[in-house]
CSV table of C-alpha atoms in Angstrom, one decimal:
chain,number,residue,atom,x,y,z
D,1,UNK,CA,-11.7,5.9,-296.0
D,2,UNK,CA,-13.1,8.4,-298.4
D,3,UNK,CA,-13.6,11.9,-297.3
D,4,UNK,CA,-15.3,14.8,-299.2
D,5,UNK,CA,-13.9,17.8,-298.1
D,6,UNK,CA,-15.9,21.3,-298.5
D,7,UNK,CA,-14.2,24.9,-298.8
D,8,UNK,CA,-15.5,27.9,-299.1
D,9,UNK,CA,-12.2,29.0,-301.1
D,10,UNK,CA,-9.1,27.2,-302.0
D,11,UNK,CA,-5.6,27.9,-303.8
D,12,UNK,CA,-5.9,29.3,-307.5
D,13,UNK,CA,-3.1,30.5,-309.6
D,14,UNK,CA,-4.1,33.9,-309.0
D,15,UNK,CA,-4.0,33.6,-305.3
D,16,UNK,CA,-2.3,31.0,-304.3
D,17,UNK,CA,-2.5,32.7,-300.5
D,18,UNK,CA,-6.3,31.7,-300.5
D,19,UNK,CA,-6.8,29.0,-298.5
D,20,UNK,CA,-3.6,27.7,-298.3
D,21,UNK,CA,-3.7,26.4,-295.3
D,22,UNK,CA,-6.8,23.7,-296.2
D,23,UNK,CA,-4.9,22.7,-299.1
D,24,UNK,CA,-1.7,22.2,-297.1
D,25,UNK,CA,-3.9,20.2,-294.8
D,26,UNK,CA,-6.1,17.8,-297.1
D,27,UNK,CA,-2.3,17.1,-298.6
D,28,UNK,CA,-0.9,15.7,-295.2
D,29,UNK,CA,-4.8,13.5,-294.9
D,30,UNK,CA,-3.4,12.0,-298.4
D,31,UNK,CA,0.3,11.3,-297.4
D,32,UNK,CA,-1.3,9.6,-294.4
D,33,UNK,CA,-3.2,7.5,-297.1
D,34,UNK,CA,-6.8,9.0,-296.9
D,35,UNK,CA,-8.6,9.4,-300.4
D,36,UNK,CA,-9.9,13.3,-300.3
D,37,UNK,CA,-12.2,14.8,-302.9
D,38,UNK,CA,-12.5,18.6,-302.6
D,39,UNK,CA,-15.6,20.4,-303.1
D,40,UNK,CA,-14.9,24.4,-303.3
D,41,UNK,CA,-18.1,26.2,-303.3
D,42,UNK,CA,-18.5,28.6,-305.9
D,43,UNK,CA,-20.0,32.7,-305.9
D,44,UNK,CA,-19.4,35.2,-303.4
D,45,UNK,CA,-21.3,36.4,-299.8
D,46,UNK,CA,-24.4,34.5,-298.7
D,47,UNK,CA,-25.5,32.5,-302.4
D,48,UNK,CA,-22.2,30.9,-302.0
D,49,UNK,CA,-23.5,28.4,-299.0
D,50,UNK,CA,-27.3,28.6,-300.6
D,51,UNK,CA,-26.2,27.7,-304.1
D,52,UNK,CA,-23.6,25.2,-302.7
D,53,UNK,CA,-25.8,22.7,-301.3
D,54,UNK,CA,-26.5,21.7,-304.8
D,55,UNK,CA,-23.0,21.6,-305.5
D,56,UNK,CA,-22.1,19.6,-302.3
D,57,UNK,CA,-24.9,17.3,-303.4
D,58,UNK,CA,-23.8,16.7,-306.8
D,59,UNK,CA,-20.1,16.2,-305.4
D,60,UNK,CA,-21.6,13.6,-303.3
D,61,UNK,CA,-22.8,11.7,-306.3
D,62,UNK,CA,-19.4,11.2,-307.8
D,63,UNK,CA,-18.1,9.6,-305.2
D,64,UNK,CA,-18.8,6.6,-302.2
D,65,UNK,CA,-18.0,9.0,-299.4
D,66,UNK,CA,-17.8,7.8,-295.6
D,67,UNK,CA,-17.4,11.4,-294.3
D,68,UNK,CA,-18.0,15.2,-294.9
D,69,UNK,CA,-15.5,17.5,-293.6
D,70,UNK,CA,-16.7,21.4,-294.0
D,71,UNK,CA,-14.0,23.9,-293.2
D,72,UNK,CA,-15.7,27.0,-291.2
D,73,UNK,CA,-19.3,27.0,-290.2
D,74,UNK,CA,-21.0,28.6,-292.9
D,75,UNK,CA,-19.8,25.7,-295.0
D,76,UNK,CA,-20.6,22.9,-292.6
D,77,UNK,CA,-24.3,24.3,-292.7
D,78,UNK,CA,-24.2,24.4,-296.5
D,79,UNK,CA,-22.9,20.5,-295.9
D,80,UNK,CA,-25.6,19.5,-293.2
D,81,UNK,CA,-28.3,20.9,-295.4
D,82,UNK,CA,-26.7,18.6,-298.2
D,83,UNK,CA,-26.2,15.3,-296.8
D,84,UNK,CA,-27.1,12.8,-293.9
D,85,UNK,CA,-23.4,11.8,-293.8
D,86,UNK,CA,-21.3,12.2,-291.1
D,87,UNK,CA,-20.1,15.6,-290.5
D,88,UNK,CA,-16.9,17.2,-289.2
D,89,UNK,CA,-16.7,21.0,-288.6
D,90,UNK,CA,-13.3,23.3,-288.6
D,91,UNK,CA,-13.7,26.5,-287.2
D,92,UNK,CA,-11.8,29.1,-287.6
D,93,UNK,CA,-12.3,31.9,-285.6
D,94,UNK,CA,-14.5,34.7,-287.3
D,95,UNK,CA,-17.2,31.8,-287.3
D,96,UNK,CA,-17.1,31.8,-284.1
D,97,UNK,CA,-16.6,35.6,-283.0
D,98,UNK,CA,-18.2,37.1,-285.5
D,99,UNK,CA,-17.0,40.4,-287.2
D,100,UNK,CA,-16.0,44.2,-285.6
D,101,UNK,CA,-16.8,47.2,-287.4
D,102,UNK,CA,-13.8,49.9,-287.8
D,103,UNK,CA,-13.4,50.6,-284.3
D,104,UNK,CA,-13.5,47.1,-283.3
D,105,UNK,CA,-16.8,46.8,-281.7
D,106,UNK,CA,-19.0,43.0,-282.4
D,107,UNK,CA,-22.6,44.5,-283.4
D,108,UNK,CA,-25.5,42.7,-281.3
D,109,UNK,CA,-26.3,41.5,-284.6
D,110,UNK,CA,-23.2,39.5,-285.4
D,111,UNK,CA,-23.0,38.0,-281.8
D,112,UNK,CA,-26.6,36.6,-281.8
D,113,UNK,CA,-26.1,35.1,-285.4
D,114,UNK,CA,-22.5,33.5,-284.3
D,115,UNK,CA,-23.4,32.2,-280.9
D,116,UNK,CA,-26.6,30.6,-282.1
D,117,UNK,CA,-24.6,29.2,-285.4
D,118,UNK,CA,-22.5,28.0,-282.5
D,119,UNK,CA,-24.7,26.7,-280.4
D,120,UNK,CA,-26.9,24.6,-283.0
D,121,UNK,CA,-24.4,23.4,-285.5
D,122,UNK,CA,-22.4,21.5,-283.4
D,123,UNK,CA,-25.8,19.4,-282.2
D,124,UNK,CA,-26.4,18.7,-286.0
D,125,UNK,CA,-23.0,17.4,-287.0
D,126,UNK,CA,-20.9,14.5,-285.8
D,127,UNK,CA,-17.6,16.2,-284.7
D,128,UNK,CA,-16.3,20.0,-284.1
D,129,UNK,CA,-12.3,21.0,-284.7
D,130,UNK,CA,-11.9,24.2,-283.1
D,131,UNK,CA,-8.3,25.4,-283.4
D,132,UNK,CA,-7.4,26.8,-279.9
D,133,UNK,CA,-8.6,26.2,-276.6
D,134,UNK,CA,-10.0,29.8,-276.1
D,135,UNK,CA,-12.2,28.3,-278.8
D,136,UNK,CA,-13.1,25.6,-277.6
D,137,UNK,CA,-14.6,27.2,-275.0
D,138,UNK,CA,-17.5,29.2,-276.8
D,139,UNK,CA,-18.8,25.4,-277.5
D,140,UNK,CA,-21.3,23.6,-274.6
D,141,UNK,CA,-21.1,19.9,-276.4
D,142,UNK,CA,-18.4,17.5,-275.8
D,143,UNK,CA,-18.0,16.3,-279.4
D,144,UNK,CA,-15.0,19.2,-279.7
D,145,UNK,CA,-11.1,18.9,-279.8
D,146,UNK,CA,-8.4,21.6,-280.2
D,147,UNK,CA,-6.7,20.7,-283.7
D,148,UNK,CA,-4.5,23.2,-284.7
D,149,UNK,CA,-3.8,24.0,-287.9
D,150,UNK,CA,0.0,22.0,-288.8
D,151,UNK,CA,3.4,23.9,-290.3
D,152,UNK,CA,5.1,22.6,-293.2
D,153,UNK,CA,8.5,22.6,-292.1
D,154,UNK,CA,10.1,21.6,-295.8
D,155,UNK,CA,9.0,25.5,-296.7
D,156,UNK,CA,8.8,27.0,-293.1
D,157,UNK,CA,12.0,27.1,-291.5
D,158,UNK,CA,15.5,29.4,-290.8
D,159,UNK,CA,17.1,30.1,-293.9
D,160,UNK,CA,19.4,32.7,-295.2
D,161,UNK,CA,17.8,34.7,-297.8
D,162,UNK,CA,19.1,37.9,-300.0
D,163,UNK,CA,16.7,40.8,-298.9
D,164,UNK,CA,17.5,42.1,-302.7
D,165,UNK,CA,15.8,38.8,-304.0
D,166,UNK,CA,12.3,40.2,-302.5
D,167,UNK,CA,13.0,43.9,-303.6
D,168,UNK,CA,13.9,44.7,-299.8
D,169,UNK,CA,16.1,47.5,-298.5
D,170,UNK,CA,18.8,46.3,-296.4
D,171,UNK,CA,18.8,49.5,-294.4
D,172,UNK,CA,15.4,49.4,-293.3
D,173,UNK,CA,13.2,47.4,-290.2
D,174,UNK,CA,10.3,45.6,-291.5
D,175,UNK,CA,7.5,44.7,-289.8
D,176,UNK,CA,5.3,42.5,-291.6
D,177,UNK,CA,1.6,43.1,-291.0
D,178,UNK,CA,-0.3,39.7,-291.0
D,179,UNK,CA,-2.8,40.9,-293.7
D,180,UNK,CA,-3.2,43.7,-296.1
D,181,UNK,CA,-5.3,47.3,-296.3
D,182,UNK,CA,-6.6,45.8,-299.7
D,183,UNK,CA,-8.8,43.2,-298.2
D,184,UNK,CA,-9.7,45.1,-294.9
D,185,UNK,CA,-13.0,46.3,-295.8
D,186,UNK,CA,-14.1,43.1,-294.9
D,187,UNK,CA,-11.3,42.0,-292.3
D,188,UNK,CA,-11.9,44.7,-289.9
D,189,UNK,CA,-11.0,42.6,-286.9
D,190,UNK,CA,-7.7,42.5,-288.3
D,191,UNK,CA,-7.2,46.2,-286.9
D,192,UNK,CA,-4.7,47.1,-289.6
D,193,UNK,CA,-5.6,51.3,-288.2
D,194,UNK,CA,-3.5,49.9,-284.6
D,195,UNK,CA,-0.6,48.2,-286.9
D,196,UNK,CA,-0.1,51.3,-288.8
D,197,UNK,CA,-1.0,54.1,-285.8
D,198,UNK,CA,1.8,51.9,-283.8
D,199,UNK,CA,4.7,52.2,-286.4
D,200,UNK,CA,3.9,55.7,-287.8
D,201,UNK,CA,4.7,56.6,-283.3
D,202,UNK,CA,8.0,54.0,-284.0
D,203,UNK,CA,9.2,56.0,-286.8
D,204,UNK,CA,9.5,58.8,-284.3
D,205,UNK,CA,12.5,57.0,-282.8
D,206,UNK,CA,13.2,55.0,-285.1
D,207,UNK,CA,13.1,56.0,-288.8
D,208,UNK,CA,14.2,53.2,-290.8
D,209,UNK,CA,11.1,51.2,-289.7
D,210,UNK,CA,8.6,50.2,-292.3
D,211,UNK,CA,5.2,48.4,-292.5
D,212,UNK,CA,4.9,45.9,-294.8
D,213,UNK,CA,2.5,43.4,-296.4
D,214,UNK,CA,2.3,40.7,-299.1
D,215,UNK,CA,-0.8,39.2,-300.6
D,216,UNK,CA,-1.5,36.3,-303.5
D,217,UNK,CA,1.8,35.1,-302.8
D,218,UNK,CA,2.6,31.1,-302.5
D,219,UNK,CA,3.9,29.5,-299.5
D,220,UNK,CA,6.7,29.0,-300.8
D,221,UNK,CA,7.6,33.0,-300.9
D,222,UNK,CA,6.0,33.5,-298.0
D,223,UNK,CA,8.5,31.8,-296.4
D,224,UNK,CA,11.6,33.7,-297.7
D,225,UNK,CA,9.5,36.9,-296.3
D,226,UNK,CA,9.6,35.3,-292.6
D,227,UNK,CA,13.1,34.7,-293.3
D,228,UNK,CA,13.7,38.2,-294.7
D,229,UNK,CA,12.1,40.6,-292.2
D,230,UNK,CA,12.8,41.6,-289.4
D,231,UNK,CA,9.7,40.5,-287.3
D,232,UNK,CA,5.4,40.1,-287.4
D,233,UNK,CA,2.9,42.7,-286.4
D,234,UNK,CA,-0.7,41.0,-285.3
D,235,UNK,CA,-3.3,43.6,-283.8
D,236,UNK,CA,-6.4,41.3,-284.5
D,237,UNK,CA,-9.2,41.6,-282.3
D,238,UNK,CA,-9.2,38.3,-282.4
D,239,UNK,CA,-8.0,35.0,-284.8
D,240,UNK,CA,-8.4,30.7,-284.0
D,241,UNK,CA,-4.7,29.7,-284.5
D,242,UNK,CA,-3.0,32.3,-286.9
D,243,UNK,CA,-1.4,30.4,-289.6
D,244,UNK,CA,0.9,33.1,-290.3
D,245,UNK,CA,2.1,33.0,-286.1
D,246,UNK,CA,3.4,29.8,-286.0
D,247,UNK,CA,4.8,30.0,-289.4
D,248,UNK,CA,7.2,32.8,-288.3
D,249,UNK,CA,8.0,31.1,-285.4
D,250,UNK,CA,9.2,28.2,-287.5
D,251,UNK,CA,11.2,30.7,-289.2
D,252,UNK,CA,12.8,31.8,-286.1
D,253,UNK,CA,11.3,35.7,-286.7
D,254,UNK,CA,10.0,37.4,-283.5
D,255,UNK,CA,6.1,38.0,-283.0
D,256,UNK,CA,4.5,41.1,-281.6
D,257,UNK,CA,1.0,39.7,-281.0
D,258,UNK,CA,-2.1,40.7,-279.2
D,259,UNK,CA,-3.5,37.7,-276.9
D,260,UNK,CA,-5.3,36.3,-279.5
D,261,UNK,CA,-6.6,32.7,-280.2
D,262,UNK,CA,-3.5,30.7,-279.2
D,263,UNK,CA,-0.6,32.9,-279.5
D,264,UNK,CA,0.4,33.3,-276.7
D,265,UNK,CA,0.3,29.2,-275.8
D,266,UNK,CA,2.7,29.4,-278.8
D,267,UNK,CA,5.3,32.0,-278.3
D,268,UNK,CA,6.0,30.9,-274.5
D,269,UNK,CA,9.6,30.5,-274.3
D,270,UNK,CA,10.1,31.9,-277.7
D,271,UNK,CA,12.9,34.4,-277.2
D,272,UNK,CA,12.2,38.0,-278.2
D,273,UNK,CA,8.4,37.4,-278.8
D,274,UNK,CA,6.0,39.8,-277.0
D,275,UNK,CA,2.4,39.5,-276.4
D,276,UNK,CA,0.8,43.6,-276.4
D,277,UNK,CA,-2.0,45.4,-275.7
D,278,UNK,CA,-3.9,47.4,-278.6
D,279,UNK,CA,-2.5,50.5,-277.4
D,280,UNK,CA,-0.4,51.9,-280.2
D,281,UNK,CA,2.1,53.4,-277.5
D,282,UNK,CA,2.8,50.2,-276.1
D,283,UNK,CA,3.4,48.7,-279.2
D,284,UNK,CA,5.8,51.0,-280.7
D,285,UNK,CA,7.5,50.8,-277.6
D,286,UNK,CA,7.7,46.8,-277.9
D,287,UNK,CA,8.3,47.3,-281.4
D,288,UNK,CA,11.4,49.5,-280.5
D,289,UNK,CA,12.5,46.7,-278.0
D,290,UNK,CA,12.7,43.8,-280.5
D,291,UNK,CA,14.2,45.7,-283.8
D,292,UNK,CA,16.6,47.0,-281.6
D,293,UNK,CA,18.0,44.0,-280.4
D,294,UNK,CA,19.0,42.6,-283.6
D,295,UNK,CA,18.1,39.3,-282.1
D,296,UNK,CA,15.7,36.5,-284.3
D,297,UNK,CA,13.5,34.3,-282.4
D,298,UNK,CA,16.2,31.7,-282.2
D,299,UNK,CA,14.5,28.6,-280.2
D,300,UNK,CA,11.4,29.0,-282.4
D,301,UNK,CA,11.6,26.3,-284.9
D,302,UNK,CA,12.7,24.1,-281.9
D,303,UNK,CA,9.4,25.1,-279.8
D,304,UNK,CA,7.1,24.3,-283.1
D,305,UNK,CA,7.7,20.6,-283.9
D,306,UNK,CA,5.1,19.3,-282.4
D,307,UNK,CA,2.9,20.9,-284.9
D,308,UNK,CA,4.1,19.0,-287.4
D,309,UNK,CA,1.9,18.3,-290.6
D,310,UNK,CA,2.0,15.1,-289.9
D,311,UNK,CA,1.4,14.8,-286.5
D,312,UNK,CA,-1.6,16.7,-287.3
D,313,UNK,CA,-3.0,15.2,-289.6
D,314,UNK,CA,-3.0,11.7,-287.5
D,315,UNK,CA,-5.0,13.4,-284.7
D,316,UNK,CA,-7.5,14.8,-287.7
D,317,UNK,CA,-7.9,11.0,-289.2
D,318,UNK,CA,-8.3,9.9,-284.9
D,319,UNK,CA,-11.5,11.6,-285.4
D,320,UNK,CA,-12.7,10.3,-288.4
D,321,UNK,CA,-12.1,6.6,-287.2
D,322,UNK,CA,-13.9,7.6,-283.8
D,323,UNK,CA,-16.8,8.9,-285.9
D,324,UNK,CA,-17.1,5.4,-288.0
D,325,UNK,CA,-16.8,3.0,-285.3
């Protein structure tokens, strides 16, 4: 089985954080023996799917493909404009929502583009992988199914590691912030003004808290973070299956979430995880709760293993033998 996959962006050596979690993905589809060409599509905003049907087309050339997988809509329309092929879709979550502004309010214009991308691309490809079921339930076709995103558990799992190693302060409580304030002119929904509202109100009680962040960082170090800090901070408005969640969980760190996308379905049970509202109050409070403690999120590796890159990938290749039958 040959598969073309197409990405809007993709590991580089200067961020090998971009993507990361396609390329982690198209790896396990090769373990599991499926031959997987990657097309990333090249330029920036809207001439990257325009320009990339060309590119998609040319990729198609080079090779006897039995399947196009695009990962997040605006790619599978750049795909279904380049090809007859059979078509998966992975959505992600803003391709489905749509984007906030600064505040956190979806503009009438961002709904109606999203929930007619939503409504017609599905009808002009073969399959749909949405990554929660809160996703799957913006879809009105049947061709969907709830694939998560898998964990590598060689790099994602409790370990000791030196806090000095990362340039850390052993005296201090971090709380890493799933994203970072240099990107956010574009991420607005990831509400980084309620992550740092909420632990400016903590420091009142508790000084030796600290926001933190990391960016262009490989997976590799992004697991001696989890391992390192002393929990996660997610105020989204809203996410598909946060990548970053169910890594920390792997690594046993506790979660402070909103009731976004699947979180919650993933830290039930997981001790000293706490789902929050976006009140900053509340969350400082929380916050408070689960630094205080001095506890990690000790059954969480345990609770993720069924999320396995492998098993993950078998469901993903379930699909593509479905779709050629």
């Amino acid at each position: 089985m040959n598969v073309l996959h197409v990405v809007a962006k993709y590991p580089t050596e200067e961020n090998p954080q971009s993507g990361s979690f396609i390329h982690s993905q198209i790896e396990s589809l090769r373990n599991e023996g499926i031959s997987c060409d990657v097309c990333v599509l090249d330029g920036s905003g809207i001439n990257k799917y325009i320009h990339g049907i060309a590119q998609v087309r040319k990729s198609l050339k080079n090779g006897n493909y039995d399947i196009v997988h695009a990962h997040y809509a605006y790619t599978g329309w750049t795909a279904r404009m380049a090809t007859r092929l059979p078509l998966v879709v992975s959505y992600m979550g803003s391709d489905i929502y749509g984007n906030v502004n600064r505040k956190g309010r979806y503009t009438l214009r961002t709904k109606l583009i999203h929930k007619t991308s939503t409504y017609l691309l599905p009808r002009l490809s073969s399959f749909s992988i949405v990554k929660s079921s809160r996703m799957a339930r913006e879809f009105s076709v049947i061709t969907v199914d709830v694939i998560p995103n898998g964990v590598d558990f060689e790099l994602f799992q409790p370990k000791d590691v030196s806090r000095e190693e990362l340039g850390l302060s052993v005296d201090k409580k971090y709380i890493l912030f799933a994203s970072y304030p240099d990107e956010l002119f574009r991420r607005n929904e990831k509400r980084f003004d309620i992550a740092e509202e909420a632990v400016n109100k903590l420091k009142e009680t508790l000084p030796e808290a600290e926001l933190l962040w990391i960016r262009k960082k490989p997976a590799d170090e992004v697991a001696k973070y989890l391992n390192a800090v002393d929990c996660l901070l997610l105020t989204s408005e809203h996410e598909g299956s946060p990548n970053i969640v169910k890594e920390a969980i792997a690594c046993n760190l506790p979660v402070i979430s909103r009731d976004v996308g699947d979180v919650s379905e993933r830290i039930e049970g997981v001790r000293n995880c706490y789902i929050v509202s976006n009140k900053p109050e509340e969350i400082a409070d929380i916050l408070h709760i689960a630094l205080k403690n001095n506890q990690r999120a000790l059954n969480g590796y345990e609770k993720m293993q069924d999320l396995s890159q492998q098993k993950i990938a078998r469901k993903i290749i379930a699909v593509y033998e479905d779709m050629l039958i």
